[in-house]
XYZ file of C-alpha atoms in Angstrom:
364
model
C -4.538 -20.240 5.344
C -7.560 -18.229 6.470
C -8.905 -17.328 3.017
C -12.135 -15.352 2.808
C -15.060 -17.114 1.124
C -14.631 -14.939 -1.970
C -10.976 -15.944 -2.331
C -11.655 -19.648 -1.779
C -13.773 -19.671 -4.920
C -10.856 -18.315 -6.962
C -7.705 -19.746 -5.426
C -8.607 -23.316 -4.487
C -9.424 -24.650 -7.950
C -8.556 -23.996 -11.599
C -10.864 -21.320 -13.010
C -9.280 -20.734 -16.439
C -10.004 -22.633 -19.620
C -6.959 -23.848 -21.544
C -7.299 -21.026 -24.084
C -7.707 -18.413 -21.348
C -4.699 -19.785 -19.508
C -2.589 -19.643 -22.663
C -3.552 -16.003 -23.232
C -2.779 -15.211 -19.605
C 0.663 -16.765 -20.000
C 1.399 -14.530 -22.998
C -0.045 -11.545 -21.147
C 2.514 -12.225 -18.431
C 5.331 -12.652 -20.949
C 4.562 -9.215 -22.415
C 3.757 -7.669 -19.026
C 6.275 -4.792 -19.244
C 4.931 -3.841 -22.687
C 1.323 -4.006 -21.488
C 2.183 -1.765 -18.547
C 4.058 0.867 -20.535
C 1.502 1.015 -23.352
C -1.332 1.449 -20.854
C 0.557 4.053 -18.834
C 1.313 6.084 -21.961
C -2.287 5.823 -23.164
C -3.214 7.512 -19.895
C -0.388 10.066 -20.018
C -1.060 11.071 -23.641
C -4.726 11.590 -22.772
C -5.944 9.128 -25.400
C -8.196 7.241 -22.996
C -9.692 10.500 -21.688
C -10.391 11.687 -25.230
C -12.100 8.403 -26.094
C -14.210 8.573 -22.936
C -15.481 12.008 -23.972
C -16.320 10.940 -27.532
C -19.765 9.394 -27.990
C -19.155 8.095 -31.518
C -15.525 7.090 -31.040
C -12.548 8.403 -32.993
C -10.336 7.217 -35.827
C -6.562 7.007 -35.677
C -6.265 10.166 -37.778
C -8.640 12.098 -35.515
C -6.815 10.963 -32.385
C -3.471 11.961 -33.873
C -4.843 15.442 -34.524
C -6.301 15.778 -31.029
C -3.188 14.553 -29.214
C -0.574 16.146 -31.445
C 1.144 12.764 -31.772
C 2.099 11.057 -35.043
C -0.334 8.654 -36.676
C 2.306 5.954 -36.234
C 2.525 6.537 -32.459
C -1.242 6.555 -32.042
C -1.683 3.484 -34.245
C 0.799 1.223 -32.419
C -0.608 2.294 -29.067
C -4.210 1.705 -30.145
C -3.524 -1.675 -31.742
C -1.691 -2.866 -28.634
C -4.460 -1.470 -26.402
C -7.074 -3.212 -28.523
C -5.528 -6.605 -27.775
C -4.811 -5.645 -24.166
C -8.507 -4.873 -23.736
C -8.540 -1.193 -22.795
C -10.179 -0.053 -26.059
C -12.583 -1.548 -28.599
C -13.101 -0.730 -32.289
C -16.166 -0.463 -34.522
C -15.492 -2.883 -37.382
C -17.537 -0.820 -39.853
C -16.160 2.658 -39.120
C -12.713 1.921 -37.628
C -13.607 4.208 -34.762
C -12.055 3.377 -31.399
C -13.961 3.593 -28.136
C -13.091 3.147 -24.476
C -13.495 -0.350 -22.986
C -14.314 -1.028 -19.345
C -10.678 -1.718 -18.434
C -9.636 1.608 -19.981
C -12.342 3.351 -17.997
C -10.915 1.950 -14.755
C -7.413 3.115 -15.713
C -8.531 6.744 -15.833
C -11.290 6.858 -13.203
C -10.347 4.424 -10.431
C -8.124 6.221 -7.933
C -6.534 3.011 -6.621
C -5.532 1.944 -10.134
C -3.981 5.322 -10.936
C -2.054 5.426 -7.665
C -0.818 1.850 -8.113
C 0.328 2.613 -11.652
C 2.243 5.732 -10.596
C 3.780 3.864 -7.655
C 4.978 1.034 -9.882
C 6.358 3.351 -12.555
C 8.008 5.975 -10.342
C 9.186 3.806 -7.430
C 9.388 0.147 -8.446
C 9.879 -0.252 -12.175
C 13.661 -0.099 -12.523
C 14.285 -1.797 -9.195
C 12.135 -4.805 -10.068
C 14.728 -5.724 -12.698
C 16.819 -6.783 -9.690
C 14.060 -8.833 -8.034
C 15.901 -12.118 -8.569
C 18.999 -10.773 -6.820
C 16.855 -9.400 -3.989
C 15.199 -12.778 -3.465
C 18.553 -14.553 -3.433
C 20.251 -12.067 -1.106
C 17.364 -11.083 1.162
C 18.239 -7.442 0.536
C 16.457 -4.657 -1.418
C 18.927 -4.764 -4.300
C 16.645 -2.692 -6.543
C 16.976 0.271 -4.192
C 20.431 0.980 -5.645
C 18.668 2.822 -8.488
C 17.882 5.567 -5.955
C 20.701 5.384 -3.409
C 22.844 3.276 -1.119
C 20.568 3.090 1.912
C 20.013 -0.255 3.674
C 16.226 0.235 3.371
C 14.037 2.704 1.529
C 12.852 4.254 4.786
C 16.209 5.878 5.521
C 16.132 7.379 2.031
C 12.532 8.582 1.781
C 13.388 12.237 2.278
C 16.111 11.970 -0.396
C 14.147 10.211 -3.134
C 13.642 12.076 -6.446
C 10.626 14.338 -6.140
C 8.330 12.308 -8.405
C 9.248 9.035 -6.684
C 8.749 10.636 -3.278
C 5.371 12.024 -4.312
C 4.175 8.672 -5.653
C 5.458 6.828 -2.561
C 3.661 9.059 -0.068
C 0.491 9.205 -2.197
C 0.447 5.413 -2.290
C 1.105 5.104 1.446
C -1.483 7.693 2.477
C -4.154 6.425 0.074
C -4.308 3.027 1.709
C -3.989 4.170 5.322
C -6.140 7.308 5.264
C -9.179 5.504 3.870
C -9.488 3.544 7.115
C -8.858 6.313 9.613
C -12.486 7.325 10.287
C -13.548 3.797 11.166
C -10.295 3.114 13.018
C -10.738 6.179 15.230
C -14.160 4.970 16.324
C -12.729 1.547 17.196
C -9.697 2.839 19.102
C -11.522 5.520 21.081
C -14.461 3.376 22.156
C -12.544 3.019 25.413
C -11.115 6.002 27.273
C -7.697 6.750 25.797
C -5.473 9.335 27.436
C -2.123 8.156 26.073
C -1.410 6.596 22.704
C 1.897 5.297 21.376
C 1.989 5.547 17.568
C 4.701 3.108 16.478
C 6.015 3.913 13.005
C 3.997 7.116 12.921
C 5.601 8.343 9.682
C 4.491 11.920 8.906
C 2.039 12.101 11.807
C -1.201 11.950 9.829
C -2.795 9.388 12.169
C -1.569 11.206 15.269
C -3.083 14.467 14.022
C -6.393 12.709 13.511
C -6.199 11.343 17.064
C -5.563 14.677 18.783
C -8.348 16.224 16.696
C -10.775 13.403 17.491
C -10.109 13.423 21.258
C -9.061 16.694 22.877
C -7.606 14.888 25.894
C -5.338 12.334 24.255
C -1.574 12.733 24.171
C 0.322 10.920 21.440
C 3.931 9.782 21.282
C 5.326 8.774 17.884
C 8.150 6.249 17.598
C 10.023 6.262 14.298
C 13.416 6.760 12.724
C 15.035 10.094 13.709
C 14.770 11.422 10.132
C 11.072 10.528 10.049
C 10.534 12.342 13.339
C 12.070 15.449 11.731
C 9.645 15.153 8.801
C 6.745 14.570 11.193
C 7.541 17.672 13.236
C 7.672 19.767 10.079
C 4.390 18.305 8.785
C 2.503 18.768 12.047
C 3.861 22.206 12.982
C 1.064 24.691 13.610
C -1.692 22.087 13.170
C -4.512 21.708 15.678
C -3.391 19.577 18.635
C 0.253 19.381 17.529
C 1.353 20.422 21.010
C -0.005 17.054 22.245
C 2.181 15.079 19.819
C 5.663 14.103 20.917
C 8.280 12.305 18.819
C 10.987 9.858 19.836
C 13.643 8.863 17.308
C 14.407 5.157 17.450
C 15.742 2.431 15.183
C 13.184 -0.306 15.717
C 15.431 -2.806 13.939
C 17.840 -2.506 16.865
C 16.728 -5.173 19.332
C 18.291 -3.150 22.132
C 16.067 -0.132 21.438
C 13.354 -0.432 24.074
C 9.911 1.129 23.959
C 9.451 4.165 26.258
C 8.514 3.487 29.860
C 8.152 7.103 31.005
C 4.369 6.725 31.167
C 1.592 4.169 30.905
C 0.102 3.877 27.426
C -3.575 3.014 27.089
C -3.154 2.238 23.397
C -0.253 1.085 21.253
C -1.011 1.681 17.571
C 0.733 0.117 14.575
C -0.747 1.013 11.192
C 0.732 -0.317 7.937
C 3.875 -0.797 9.982
C 4.555 -4.471 10.576
C 4.453 -5.184 6.844
C 7.746 -3.264 6.720
C 9.541 -6.040 8.627
C 10.413 -9.714 8.380
C 8.866 -12.211 10.796
C 11.814 -12.275 13.213
C 11.829 -8.476 13.308
C 8.073 -8.387 13.931
C 8.522 -10.793 16.830
C 11.202 -8.541 18.315
C 9.047 -5.417 17.956
C 5.958 -7.064 19.450
C 8.028 -8.523 22.298
C 9.233 -5.031 23.223
C 5.668 -3.704 22.983
C 4.433 -6.517 25.227
C 6.944 -5.527 27.921
C 5.327 -2.114 28.445
C 1.727 -3.389 28.310
C -0.466 -4.183 31.291
C -3.894 -5.768 31.461
C -5.577 -2.515 30.447
C -3.366 -1.754 27.450
C -4.623 -2.629 23.994
C -2.380 -3.069 20.960
C -4.093 -2.277 17.644
C -2.445 -3.657 14.514
C -3.962 -2.291 11.282
C -2.860 -4.054 8.101
C -4.172 -4.941 4.657
C -4.196 -8.701 5.186
C -4.431 -10.264 1.759
C -6.281 -13.404 2.880
C -9.114 -11.432 4.498
C -10.027 -9.309 1.474
C -13.629 -9.057 0.363
C -12.707 -8.924 -3.338
C -10.193 -10.985 -5.296
C -8.802 -7.907 -7.066
C -7.650 -6.507 -3.726
C -5.881 -9.760 -2.829
C -4.144 -9.684 -6.219
C -2.890 -6.118 -5.657
C -1.609 -6.870 -2.169
C 0.343 -9.981 -3.112
C 1.992 -8.050 -5.952
C 2.847 -5.178 -3.595
C 4.777 -7.710 -1.500
C 7.482 -7.710 -4.165
C 7.997 -3.961 -3.681
C 9.167 -4.806 -0.175
C 11.444 -7.516 -1.573
C 13.127 -5.475 -4.310
C 12.932 -1.919 -3.003
C 11.978 -1.521 0.652
C 13.928 -3.927 2.840
C 14.300 -7.326 1.174
C 12.503 -9.436 3.768
C 8.938 -8.256 4.425
C 5.587 -8.533 2.663
C 1.854 -7.983 2.837
C 1.019 -10.648 5.403
C -1.882 -13.015 5.747
C -3.684 -13.121 9.079
C -2.433 -16.578 10.095
C 1.188 -15.408 10.021
C 0.597 -12.307 12.138
C -1.627 -14.086 14.669
C 0.998 -16.808 15.098
C 3.652 -14.168 15.933
C 1.271 -12.282 18.247
C 0.639 -15.476 20.201
C 4.337 -16.331 20.317
C 5.237 -13.162 22.240
C 2.590 -13.723 24.910
C -0.240 -11.675 23.430
C -3.597 -12.824 22.133
C -5.956 -11.435 19.525
C -9.085 -10.288 21.306
C -11.031 -9.209 18.199
C -10.568 -8.649 14.461
C -12.296 -5.840 12.565
C -12.377 -6.413 8.780
C -13.230 -4.434 5.641
C -12.178 -1.000 6.862
C -11.502 1.550 4.117
C -9.577 -0.007 1.238
C -9.425 -3.490 2.710
C -7.815 -2.950 6.115
C -8.226 -5.197 9.137
C -7.484 -4.309 12.757
C -6.214 -6.959 15.148
C -7.032 -5.918 18.720
C -4.453 -7.546 21.010
C -4.042 -7.793 24.757
C -1.744 -9.578 27.224
């Protein structure tokens, strides 16, 4: 496994003392409680109030400020004290914000991850064991009877839909500026955006280069959403959509024109290895020596910081329980092996783009 130097220090030897490991085990056992307490501390505004109080506040004062009962505030604060999101002055019984609590209310990634887990994943993860055994997203039944979450995105409850798209866009959009510079270093007249979703990347492309024409491949219902989202936007007339079920091995990539660039961003993590091989094989068929395939993914083994690797490996279980039952956040070794198997090779890898993205540049 191609672990970054930062991850090797953490994952290749035991780093916890026995006491720390025991606490971690109990932290895991009470994980659902820890999550809900922390989420409610954010929702009730308690952590924000503590951040804005220089001297800290007592339970009574916090109850008055939040309009919640002293009992509610007390059980939340005592749990948060042992979780580590607040601290208390032993002489005055005044509570203050701890570093972890500060991250909960100020770090955008943490807030988005928390909303995503609560609104999209929480109930479905109860069925994780069934999903692992069946290879199907059994947890998705809490929202509907679709085979994967992608067919049901437009029909999700509004809050779940909002949290899903916020999560998806947060991770992809952070890398777009750097990715555009990489992709358009060479003259690009035609770009095939595979799994283009709502067209955000395609819009950035037609804005960045006034000569490029983009074709988006995605599910027919996603193409409908894309056309609505891009309507009237600058360069939208240079974006075309083709509805296709990429899980159908008989669905070939378009051959109506030569594509200088084939782009796949946060796309292959939506598929199992056999499906990825099928998709890349079909992409390879329409490539020539001048075509470049750019695969942008958050590869967990190439992360600069351990916290990012932790988040990505946990996100893998969203795919298991909710999305499709057989995909994950991949490490680079797995993707490179599949790339090589279909007759492509990785020409270059760009790391540390945005919130931990890498781009594999592939050619025939």
